[in-house]
C-alpha positions as a printed Julia matrix, in Angstrom:
377×3 Matrix{Float64}:
 -79.13  -76.7   13.77
 -79.88  -73.63  11.7
 -76.63  -72.15  10.38
 -78.28  -68.74  10.06
 -78.63  -68.63  13.83
 -74.93  -69.04  14.4
 -73.19  -65.81  15.38
 -69.46  -65.65  15.11
 -69.04  -63.6   18.28
 -71.25  -63.41  21.33
 -69.77  -61.73  24.36
 -70.68  -62.6   27.95
 -72.33  -59.39  29.19
 -71.61  -60.25  32.84
 -67.91  -59.97  31.96
 -68.09  -57.15  29.4
 -70.11  -54.76  31.57
 -67.68  -54.91  34.54
 -64.77  -54.22  32.18
 -66.55  -51.13  30.85
 -67.2   -50.0   34.43
 -63.56  -50.7   35.33
 -62.53  -48.43  32.47
 -64.76  -45.59  33.67
 -63.57  -45.97  37.27
 -59.93  -46.12  36.14
 -60.12  -42.91  34.09
 -61.94  -41.05  36.88
 -59.43  -42.21  39.51
 -56.42  -41.29  37.39
 -57.97  -37.89  36.7
 -58.23  -37.37  40.46
 -54.44  -37.59  40.79
 -53.74  -34.62  38.47
 -53.75  -31.89  41.11
 -50.95  -33.62  43.06
 -48.75  -34.75  40.16
 -46.33  -32.93  37.87
 -47.09  -31.6   34.41
 -45.87  -34.8   32.71
 -48.69  -36.74  34.41
 -51.56  -34.41  33.58
 -52.7   -36.31  30.48
 -52.45  -39.81  31.95
 -56.23  -40.14  32.11
 -56.37  -39.46  28.37
 -53.65  -42.02  27.75
 -55.63  -44.55  29.78
 -58.6   -43.99  27.47
 -56.32  -44.71  24.52
 -54.96  -47.85  26.2
 -58.5   -49.08  26.84
 -59.42  -48.45  23.21
 -56.38  -50.43  22.05
 -57.19  -53.11  24.62
 -60.68  -53.59  23.22
 -59.18  -53.94  19.74
 -56.69  -56.52  21.04
 -59.46  -58.5   22.77
 -61.37  -58.54  19.48
 -58.24  -59.7   17.65
 -57.89  -62.55  20.13
 -61.45  -63.56  19.33
 -60.64  -63.53  15.62
 -57.63  -65.79  16.18
 -59.34  -68.14  18.64
 -57.84  -69.99  21.58
 -56.84  -73.03  19.51
 -54.54  -70.81  17.45
 -52.93  -69.59  20.68
 -52.35  -73.1   22.01
 -51.0   -74.34  18.67
 -48.44  -71.52  18.64
 -47.71  -71.55  22.36
 -43.99  -72.23  21.89
 -43.62  -69.24  19.54
 -45.31  -66.93  22.05
 -43.08  -68.28  24.81
 -39.92  -67.74  22.76
 -40.99  -64.18  21.86
 -41.63  -63.49  25.54
 -38.25  -64.82  26.69
 -36.39  -62.94  23.95
 -38.13  -59.7   24.92
 -37.12  -60.21  28.57
 -33.53  -60.8   27.51
 -33.42  -57.82  25.16
 -34.93  -55.43  27.71
 -31.94  -56.09  29.98
 -29.67  -54.88  27.16
 -31.68  -52.15  25.47
 -34.24  -51.3   28.14
 -34.68  -47.97  29.86
 -33.68  -47.88  33.52
 -36.38  -46.26  35.65
 -36.08  -46.13  39.44
 -33.2   -48.64  39.49
 -35.14  -51.17  37.41
 -34.62  -52.06  33.74
 -38.11  -53.34  32.95
 -39.22  -51.22  30.0
 -38.53  -50.65  26.33
 -38.77  -46.91  25.77
 -39.98  -45.85  22.32
 -40.52  -42.1   22.35
 -43.15  -41.47  25.02
 -44.29  -45.1   24.83
 -43.1   -47.63  27.43
 -43.52  -51.39  26.96
 -42.98  -53.82  29.85
 -42.29  -57.36  28.54
 -42.87  -59.05  31.92
 -46.55  -58.06  31.75
 -47.0   -59.96  28.49
 -44.86  -62.89  29.65
 -47.53  -63.86  32.18
 -50.0   -64.2   29.28
 -47.58  -66.33  27.29
 -46.94  -68.54  30.32
 -50.65  -69.16  30.79
 -50.99  -70.18  27.14
 -47.88  -72.35  27.32
 -48.75  -74.11  30.55
 -52.33  -74.74  29.43
 -51.04  -76.58  26.38
 -48.34  -78.54  28.22
 -50.6   -79.67  31.08
 -53.34  -80.72  28.67
 -50.88  -82.62  26.45
 -49.42  -84.4   29.49
 -52.83  -85.45  30.81
 -53.92  -86.68  27.38
 -50.83  -88.85  26.94
 -50.68  -90.04  30.59
 -54.13  -91.06  31.75
 -52.63  -92.71  34.84
 -49.09  -91.31  35.11
 -46.37  -92.92  37.19
 -44.48  -90.8   39.69
 -41.41  -90.81  37.44
 -43.56  -89.44  34.57
 -44.79  -86.6   36.74
 -41.27  -85.92  37.96
 -39.94  -85.59  34.4
 -42.89  -83.37  33.48
 -42.34  -81.13  36.51
 -38.64  -80.76  35.67
 -39.69  -79.62  32.21
 -42.15  -77.13  33.7
 -39.54  -75.83  36.18
 -37.08  -75.17  33.36
 -39.71  -73.41  31.25
 -40.84  -71.18  34.13
 -37.35  -70.57  35.54
 -35.97  -68.97  32.38
 -38.36  -65.98  32.32
 -38.37  -65.86  36.14
 -34.59  -65.43  36.32
 -34.57  -62.81  33.57
 -37.39  -60.9   35.25
 -35.74  -61.13  38.68
 -32.57  -59.57  37.25
 -34.51  -56.49  36.01
 -35.59  -56.53  38.95
 -39.37  -57.13  39.02
 -40.12  -59.34  42.01
 -43.87  -58.89  41.68
 -43.9   -60.35  38.16
 -41.77  -63.31  39.28
 -44.29  -64.05  42.02
 -47.07  -63.96  39.44
 -45.21  -66.46  37.25
 -44.86  -68.83  40.21
 -48.47  -68.43  41.34
 -49.72  -69.08  37.81
 -47.61  -72.25  37.65
 -48.6   -73.65  41.04
 -52.33  -73.01  40.55
 -52.42  -74.43  37.03
 -50.49  -77.55  38.07
 -52.84  -78.01  41.02
 -55.91  -77.73  38.77
 -54.15  -80.02  36.28
 -54.27  -82.9   38.76
 -50.59  -83.28  39.66
 -50.1   -85.38  42.81
 -50.39  -83.31  45.98
 -47.09  -84.6   47.38
 -45.22  -82.4   44.92
 -46.87  -79.3   46.39
 -45.9   -80.4   49.89
 -42.28  -80.78  48.79
 -42.43  -77.35  47.15
 -43.8   -75.82  50.35
 -41.04  -77.39  52.44
 -38.38  -76.18  49.98
 -39.7   -72.62  49.96
 -40.02  -72.61  53.77
 -36.42  -73.8   54.12
 -35.03  -71.19  51.73
 -37.08  -68.34  53.23
 -36.27  -69.46  56.77
 -32.55  -69.62  56.06
 -32.6   -66.22  54.38
 -34.54  -64.69  57.28
 -32.04  -66.01  59.82
 -29.12  -64.51  57.89
 -30.97  -61.2   57.49
 -31.7   -60.95  61.21
 -28.31  -62.09  62.5
 -25.93  -60.58  59.93
 -27.28  -58.04  57.44
 -23.84  -57.43  55.93
 -23.51  -61.14  55.12
 -27.03  -61.1   53.67
 -26.08  -58.2   51.37
 -22.86  -59.97  50.29
 -24.74  -63.18  49.43
 -27.96  -61.86  47.91
 -27.0   -58.32  46.9
 -28.19  -54.9   48.0
 -31.27  -54.98  45.76
 -32.81  -57.96  47.56
 -31.84  -56.41  50.89
 -33.82  -53.32  49.9
 -36.86  -55.46  49.05
 -36.7   -57.23  52.43
 -36.3   -53.87  54.12
 -39.53  -52.7   52.49
 -41.32  -55.7   54.03
 -39.87  -54.8   57.43
 -41.07  -51.23  56.96
 -44.54  -52.58  56.19
 -44.61  -54.71  59.35
 -43.54  -51.68  61.39
 -46.02  -49.46  59.53
 -43.18  -46.99  58.93
 -43.16  -46.78  55.14
 -43.83  -43.38  53.55
 -46.31  -44.75  51.02
 -48.24  -46.74  53.6
 -48.39  -43.9   56.12
 -49.74  -41.42  53.58
 -52.07  -43.98  52.03
 -53.63  -44.76  55.41
 -53.94  -41.03  56.12
 -55.76  -40.42  52.84
 -58.09  -43.39  53.31
 -58.68  -42.87  57.03
 -59.69  -39.24  56.6
 -62.2   -40.01  53.83
 -65.1   -41.27  55.94
 -68.16  -42.85  54.35
 -68.51  -40.62  51.27
 -64.94  -39.4   50.83
 -63.49  -35.95  50.17
 -65.3   -35.7   46.83
 -64.38  -35.97  43.18
 -60.87  -34.68  42.4
 -60.14  -33.87  46.05
 -57.32  -36.26  46.9
 -56.1   -34.76  50.19
 -52.45  -35.83  50.26
 -49.72  -36.9   47.86
 -48.2   -40.38  48.06
 -45.8   -42.04  45.58
 -47.23  -44.13  42.71
 -50.74  -42.88  43.36
 -51.8   -43.39  39.74
 -50.5   -46.98  39.61
 -49.79  -49.09  42.7
 -51.86  -46.93  45.07
 -54.85  -46.15  42.86
 -57.19  -47.85  45.35
 -56.17  -45.27  47.98
 -57.1   -42.5   45.52
 -60.54  -44.05  44.99
 -61.09  -44.55  48.73
 -59.98  -40.99  49.59
 -62.16  -39.36  46.92
 -65.26  -41.55  47.27
 -64.9   -42.93  50.77
 -65.87  -46.3   52.18
 -68.93  -46.43  49.94
 -66.94  -45.98  46.71
 -64.24  -48.43  47.76
 -66.85  -51.02  48.77
 -68.72  -50.71  45.48
 -65.45  -51.27  43.59
 -64.68  -54.38  45.64
 -68.2   -55.71  45.01
 -67.74  -55.13  41.27
 -64.4   -56.98  41.36
 -65.97  -59.94  43.17
 -68.87  -60.0   40.67
 -66.36  -60.01  37.79
 -64.31  -62.86  39.28
 -67.37  -64.99  40.0
 -68.55  -64.68  36.41
 -65.12  -65.76  35.15
 -65.47  -68.86  37.33
 -68.94  -69.46  35.87
 -67.47  -69.19  32.37
 -64.9   -71.86  33.25
 -67.65  -74.14  34.59
 -69.61  -73.87  31.34
 -66.81  -74.93  28.99
 -66.01  -78.54  28.14
 -62.57  -77.71  26.74
 -60.03  -78.79  29.37
 -57.25  -76.59  27.98
 -59.5   -73.56  28.34
 -60.23  -74.54  31.94
 -56.49  -74.55  32.69
 -56.11  -71.14  31.02
 -58.9   -69.6   33.06
 -57.4   -71.1   36.22
 -54.17  -69.24  35.45
 -56.04  -66.03  34.65
 -57.99  -66.21  37.91
 -54.8   -66.93  39.84
 -53.1   -63.69  38.82
 -56.32  -61.67  39.01
 -57.01  -62.76  42.58
 -53.37  -62.38  43.59
 -53.11  -58.85  42.24
 -56.51  -57.78  43.55
 -55.87  -59.08  47.06
 -52.23  -57.96  47.18
 -52.87  -54.47  45.82
 -55.85  -53.61  48.0
 -54.3   -55.22  51.08
 -50.95  -53.43  50.73
 -52.81  -50.13  50.32
 -54.48  -50.54  53.71
 -51.45  -52.11  55.43
 -52.49  -55.77  55.56
 -49.74  -57.01  53.22
 -46.26  -55.71  52.27
 -45.85  -53.18  49.47
 -44.65  -55.03  46.38
 -45.3   -52.79  43.4
 -48.37  -54.78  42.33
 -50.99  -52.89  40.32
 -54.77  -53.26  40.54
 -55.94  -54.98  37.32
 -57.97  -52.8   34.93
 -57.84  -49.84  37.35
 -54.2   -48.77  37.74
 -52.6   -46.69  35.02
 -50.3   -48.6   32.69
 -50.41  -49.55  29.04
 -48.53  -52.85  29.21
 -50.47  -54.05  32.24
 -53.84  -53.12  30.77
 -53.1   -54.56  27.33
 -51.88  -57.83  28.86
 -55.14  -58.16  30.75
 -57.17  -57.37  27.67
 -55.33  -60.23  25.96
 -56.56  -62.45  28.79
 -60.05  -61.0   28.42
 -59.94  -62.07  24.78
 -59.16  -65.64  25.92
 -62.1   -65.52  28.34
 -64.42  -64.2   25.64
 -63.35  -67.07  23.38
 -64.29  -69.54  26.1
 -67.68  -67.92  26.73
 -68.27  -67.6   22.99
 -68.32  -71.38  22.62
 -71.39  -71.65  24.85
 -73.12  -68.46  23.62
 -72.58  -68.49  19.86
 -75.44  -70.85  19.04
 -78.91  -69.35  19.47
 -82.19  -71.09  19.15
């Protein structure tokens, strides 16, 4: 092989181009919220450009470090993530009854967004190490390993739930279940998990329906409020949902036009950014965005299929898990198919921590694709 033909970095264009398009769509959509938001939100589209610029730099840094460096230092990343979740409960800024952010001047940092990245790195290493040392594991070996995983995932999950940030906790759990499934853990464990979750949810639902005061005494008023939001969704009586459906339903095929969002609804620049896109650019614009998202996801799957590194395969499985969850949940809650959970649309919604965390994951994906692209003939 000719060393001169080896390039240090080669980026998969089928992944890079969608990210560039996501950035353009994101900035345009956020700009379209300006006429309905207060003065403090007027420069959010400019901030999003800055976040994307920083995100590109972070993705490049990840490529400089390489995935092996990340896996070798997985425990350090995990510890940093857990410490940041603990410290935000003490020193964090409370916004809308949630203490999820460090506030530094006008800059807000949300540790739970980065914790999902650290969990993916950590779980990729642990699952790979377990499979390498247990080629044909006994049930007791898997049980001990799963207890270890449960402890590792429970610590950040509990801290994040206290903030409270239920959406992030769900992402932690989805990442864990999907990566364990891809990792080859016996299917009986997933059946037991399903039965346990069904029992807990069923018991909680019975208490909520029969005695809401008892439910509040046991689980607290915060959880009651979250359940109440789900009930509002099922009854289609939530303010956000009603206004979102009005904005989308009145848009038609081509929409109301650029920067003509017809009605205000809460969190339009973040959780409900898809409704802004659909109302401004109609069914056509929303459909093109969904097609672009599907194209992006398929090419991430293709990247995973090309690599021979098993640890990288686990990492991409975790990345895809949260991407698909957030994409489906966000778009579906916007049009009333799923409950409103405060889940953003990756790469599109405004938010520095969210965007930077995903650009970290993009760096991991680029590292995987780089292994198969870096050698040219």
